[in-house]
Short mmCIF file of C-alpha atoms in Angstrom, two decimals:
data_model
loop_
_atom_site.label_atom_id
_atom_site.label_comp_id
_atom_site.label_asym_id
_atom_site.label_seq_id
_atom_site.Cartn_x
_atom_site.Cartn_y
_atom_site.Cartn_z
CA UNK X 1 180.59 -31.51 -49.54
CA UNK X 2 182.66 -34.40 -51.28
CA UNK X 3 180.47 -33.54 -54.45
CA UNK X 4 180.87 -29.87 -53.59
CA UNK X 5 185.16 -30.09 -53.90
CA UNK X 6 183.83 -32.42 -57.47
CA UNK X 7 181.65 -30.15 -59.02
CA UNK X 8 183.93 -26.93 -57.97
CA UNK X 9 186.56 -28.58 -59.67
CA UNK X 10 185.42 -29.06 -62.86
CA UNK X 11 186.40 -27.30 -65.80
CA UNK X 12 183.81 -27.10 -67.83
CA UNK X 13 180.61 -26.31 -65.29
CA UNK X 14 176.98 -26.37 -65.96
CA UNK X 15 173.89 -24.44 -65.01
CA UNK X 16 172.95 -27.75 -63.22
CA UNK X 17 176.00 -27.72 -61.46
CA UNK X 18 176.25 -24.84 -60.27
CA UNK X 19 172.65 -24.94 -58.54
CA UNK X 20 174.07 -28.18 -56.98
CA UNK X 21 176.73 -26.30 -55.71
CA UNK X 22 174.19 -24.48 -54.21
CA UNK X 23 172.06 -26.71 -53.33
CA UNK X 24 174.66 -28.98 -51.28
CA UNK X 25 175.52 -25.48 -49.78
CA UNK X 26 172.06 -24.98 -48.46
CA UNK X 27 172.08 -28.29 -46.63
CA UNK X 28 174.96 -28.93 -45.57
CA UNK X 29 174.03 -25.05 -43.12
CA UNK X 30 171.08 -26.67 -43.37
CA UNK X 31 172.17 -29.78 -41.01
CA UNK X 32 175.05 -28.14 -39.18
CA UNK X 33 172.05 -26.17 -37.71
CA UNK X 34 170.58 -29.01 -37.01
CA UNK X 35 172.87 -30.29 -34.62
CA UNK X 36 173.80 -26.33 -33.27
CA UNK X 37 170.30 -26.62 -31.62
CA UNK X 38 168.69 -30.25 -32.44
CA UNK X 39 171.67 -32.78 -31.39
CA UNK X 40 173.53 -31.19 -29.26
CA UNK X 41 171.63 -29.89 -26.74
CA UNK X 42 170.40 -33.75 -26.11
CA UNK X 43 174.47 -33.83 -25.25
CA UNK X 44 175.28 -31.92 -22.42
CA UNK X 45 172.55 -30.13 -20.46
CA UNK X 46 175.44 -27.77 -19.74
CA UNK X 47 174.63 -26.36 -22.70
CA UNK X 48 171.27 -27.10 -23.26
CA UNK X 49 170.80 -24.76 -20.01
CA UNK X 50 173.51 -22.08 -21.30
CA UNK X 51 172.98 -18.62 -21.37
CA UNK X 52 175.79 -19.22 -25.00
CA UNK X 53 172.27 -20.98 -26.79
CA UNK X 54 169.47 -18.95 -25.25
CA UNK X 55 170.92 -16.27 -27.43
CA UNK X 56 171.81 -18.57 -30.10
CA UNK X 57 168.39 -20.57 -30.79
CA UNK X 58 167.23 -16.35 -31.63
CA UNK X 59 169.71 -16.83 -34.73
CA UNK X 60 169.71 -20.09 -35.84
CA UNK X 61 167.19 -20.91 -35.90
CA UNK X 62 165.45 -18.66 -38.65
CA UNK X 63 168.44 -19.48 -40.58
CA UNK X 64 167.54 -23.38 -40.26
CA UNK X 65 164.10 -22.31 -42.27
CA UNK X 66 166.35 -19.75 -44.80
CA UNK X 67 168.57 -23.13 -45.30
CA UNK X 68 165.39 -24.87 -45.50
CA UNK X 69 164.43 -22.77 -47.97
CA UNK X 70 166.95 -22.93 -50.63
CA UNK X 71 166.97 -26.27 -50.13
CA UNK X 72 163.38 -26.71 -51.39
CA UNK X 73 163.77 -23.59 -54.02
CA UNK X 74 166.63 -25.29 -55.53
CA UNK X 75 165.50 -28.70 -56.01
CA UNK X 76 162.43 -26.98 -57.94
CA UNK X 77 165.34 -25.29 -60.01
CA UNK X 78 166.57 -28.03 -60.67
CA UNK X 79 164.45 -29.40 -62.48
CA UNK X 80 163.07 -26.75 -63.63
CA UNK X 81 166.84 -27.11 -65.84
CA UNK X 82 166.43 -30.55 -66.60
CA UNK X 83 162.63 -29.56 -68.36
CA UNK X 84 164.04 -27.14 -70.33
CA UNK X 85 166.78 -29.05 -71.63
CA UNK X 86 165.34 -31.86 -72.45
CA UNK X 87 162.22 -31.46 -73.30
CA UNK X 88 162.93 -27.69 -75.17
CA UNK X 89 166.50 -28.25 -76.50
CA UNK X 90 166.59 -25.27 -78.98
CA UNK X 91 165.13 -23.21 -76.11
CA UNK X 92 168.25 -23.99 -74.53
CA UNK X 93 171.56 -23.57 -77.00
CA UNK X 94 169.04 -20.47 -78.91
CA UNK X 95 169.01 -18.70 -75.67
CA UNK X 96 171.53 -19.18 -73.03
CA UNK X 97 171.47 -17.99 -69.60
CA UNK X 98 173.88 -18.16 -66.56
CA UNK X 99 173.36 -19.47 -63.26
CA UNK X 100 172.91 -16.55 -61.54
CA UNK X 101 168.79 -16.66 -63.05
CA UNK X 102 168.40 -19.16 -60.98
CA UNK X 103 170.90 -19.04 -57.69
CA UNK X 104 170.06 -14.77 -57.06
CA UNK X 105 166.30 -15.02 -56.33
CA UNK X 106 166.43 -18.38 -54.68
CA UNK X 107 169.13 -16.72 -52.11
CA UNK X 108 167.19 -13.32 -52.01
CA UNK X 109 163.44 -15.50 -51.80
CA UNK X 110 164.40 -17.54 -49.02
CA UNK X 111 166.08 -14.56 -47.29
CA UNK X 112 162.93 -11.98 -46.93
CA UNK X 113 160.09 -14.59 -47.01
CA UNK X 114 162.03 -15.75 -43.43
CA UNK X 115 162.84 -12.66 -42.21
CA UNK X 116 159.50 -12.18 -40.13
CA UNK X 117 161.05 -15.47 -37.84
CA UNK X 118 164.03 -13.63 -36.51
CA UNK X 119 161.14 -12.16 -34.56
CA UNK X 120 159.87 -14.74 -33.71
CA UNK X 121 161.52 -15.28 -30.25
CA UNK X 122 163.12 -13.63 -27.69
CA UNK X 123 165.69 -13.50 -25.34
CA UNK X 124 164.60 -12.52 -21.72
CA UNK X 125 166.90 -11.76 -18.14
CA UNK X 126 165.41 -13.87 -15.59
CA UNK X 127 166.43 -13.13 -12.33
CA UNK X 128 169.73 -15.20 -10.89
CA UNK X 129 167.20 -18.12 -8.72
CA UNK X 130 164.57 -18.95 -10.80
CA UNK X 131 167.23 -21.85 -12.28
CA UNK X 132 165.60 -23.72 -16.11
CA UNK X 133 166.93 -27.15 -14.83
CA UNK X 134 166.21 -29.44 -11.93
CA UNK X 135 171.06 -29.71 -12.18
CA UNK X 136 172.70 -29.45 -9.62
CA UNK X 137 175.89 -27.97 -11.04
CA UNK X 138 173.66 -25.95 -12.41
CA UNK X 139 172.66 -25.10 -9.68
CA UNK X 140 175.38 -23.66 -7.91
CA UNK X 141 176.59 -22.06 -11.17
CA UNK X 142 174.08 -20.39 -11.39
CA UNK X 143 172.59 -19.02 -8.31
CA UNK X 144 174.69 -15.97 -8.00
CA UNK X 145 174.87 -14.62 -12.12
CA UNK X 146 171.99 -13.10 -14.01
CA UNK X 147 170.25 -16.10 -16.38
CA UNK X 148 168.24 -15.60 -19.15
CA UNK X 149 165.51 -17.47 -21.15
CA UNK X 150 163.94 -17.72 -24.10
CA UNK X 151 160.49 -16.33 -24.07
CA UNK X 152 157.52 -15.40 -27.16
CA UNK X 153 157.53 -12.06 -28.97
CA UNK X 154 153.82 -11.45 -29.11
CA UNK X 155 154.39 -11.34 -32.88
CA UNK X 156 155.24 -15.41 -32.43
CA UNK X 157 151.31 -15.25 -30.78
CA UNK X 158 149.39 -13.16 -33.07
CA UNK X 159 146.50 -15.33 -34.27
CA UNK X 160 147.01 -14.09 -37.95
CA UNK X 161 151.15 -14.80 -38.54
CA UNK X 162 150.60 -18.55 -36.73
CA UNK X 163 147.81 -19.21 -38.86
CA UNK X 164 148.47 -16.63 -42.31
CA UNK X 165 151.85 -17.15 -42.74
CA UNK X 166 152.97 -19.80 -40.41
CA UNK X 167 150.62 -22.03 -41.86
CA UNK X 168 148.52 -21.93 -45.09
CA UNK X 169 150.97 -19.54 -46.53
CA UNK X 170 154.20 -22.02 -45.22
CA UNK X 171 152.31 -24.80 -46.33
CA UNK X 172 151.47 -23.53 -50.35
CA UNK X 173 154.87 -22.37 -50.44
CA UNK X 174 156.94 -24.68 -49.30
CA UNK X 175 155.33 -28.30 -49.72
CA UNK X 176 152.02 -28.17 -52.20
CA UNK X 177 153.64 -25.48 -55.03
CA UNK X 178 156.90 -27.26 -55.06
CA UNK X 179 155.52 -30.59 -55.10
CA UNK X 180 153.44 -29.69 -57.20
CA UNK X 181 156.35 -28.78 -60.01
CA UNK X 182 158.16 -31.86 -59.46
CA UNK X 183 155.56 -34.48 -59.89
CA UNK X 184 154.04 -31.89 -63.19
CA UNK X 185 158.08 -31.61 -64.67
CA UNK X 186 159.22 -35.57 -63.86
CA UNK X 187 155.73 -36.52 -65.52
CA UNK X 188 157.32 -34.03 -68.99
CA UNK X 189 160.48 -35.19 -68.54
CA UNK X 190 159.91 -38.66 -68.29
CA UNK X 191 157.29 -38.81 -70.79
CA UNK X 192 159.89 -36.60 -73.25
CA UNK X 193 162.47 -39.63 -73.00
CA UNK X 194 160.28 -42.62 -73.56
CA UNK X 195 159.37 -40.67 -76.75
CA UNK X 196 162.89 -39.52 -77.69
CA UNK X 197 163.81 -43.34 -76.74
CA UNK X 198 161.44 -45.52 -78.93
CA UNK X 199 162.05 -43.10 -81.35
CA UNK X 200 165.36 -44.13 -81.62
CA UNK X 201 165.09 -47.41 -81.65
CA UNK X 202 162.20 -47.02 -84.64
CA UNK X 203 164.45 -45.32 -86.53
CA UNK X 204 167.97 -47.66 -85.62
CA UNK X 205 165.95 -51.06 -87.17
CA UNK X 206 165.51 -49.09 -90.05
CA UNK X 207 168.67 -47.29 -90.32
CA UNK X 208 170.09 -51.30 -90.26
CA UNK X 209 168.66 -52.14 -92.68
CA UNK X 210 169.94 -49.81 -95.10
CA UNK X 211 172.88 -48.07 -96.99
CA UNK X 212 175.89 -47.34 -94.75
CA UNK X 213 174.80 -43.28 -95.56
CA UNK X 214 170.43 -44.09 -94.61
CA UNK X 215 168.87 -43.13 -92.20
CA UNK X 216 170.64 -45.13 -89.88
CA UNK X 217 173.75 -42.65 -89.80
CA UNK X 218 171.73 -39.87 -89.90
CA UNK X 219 169.35 -40.24 -87.16
CA UNK X 220 172.38 -41.64 -84.93
CA UNK X 221 172.45 -38.91 -82.03
CA UNK X 222 175.42 -39.51 -79.65
CA UNK X 223 174.21 -40.00 -76.36
CA UNK X 224 176.19 -36.68 -74.97
#
């Protein structure tokens, strides 16, 4: 959150800064939703076994996956942007494009890819006597009124949906492909930086023994 505030107040925002802001927004959303559906139920039994939690879970759970997918692909987009700046600087200078070219497709893909998750859980009304917990206070509280439970839908228990979408597709799109891209691009960035630094050091040594206007002055680039 602090990083979002700092980057948002910068007068000259680069694509890198906007991508970082988007990444932090996805991360903040993921952490907040994790508190709501994973942490808070362990703090309060009234909340865990209450009807409000039942109605929230089928909506918050897909939103959490959307935030996670967006965070993964924002990280990948930042690596792509850094790769282009370091390894192909003339391309980035000659062809300027907006950060929206990264951000909008990530948001759209994160939402579209996780739409099926909105149809995995459903809320069922159960009889007033079928309480979901052994807590005595809650049993007395809900004995006279309607109660709800969370159930899997037919889509969620379908074999092909479970094995193909939640299994193989999810493995490739959120794990194997992002990791492969991150490893490949960062290795290329590291090799390019290593070559540039070694070349600059050799040129600096040569220029040290020359005249003020020699190779030393011609090959000294600003640190930026």
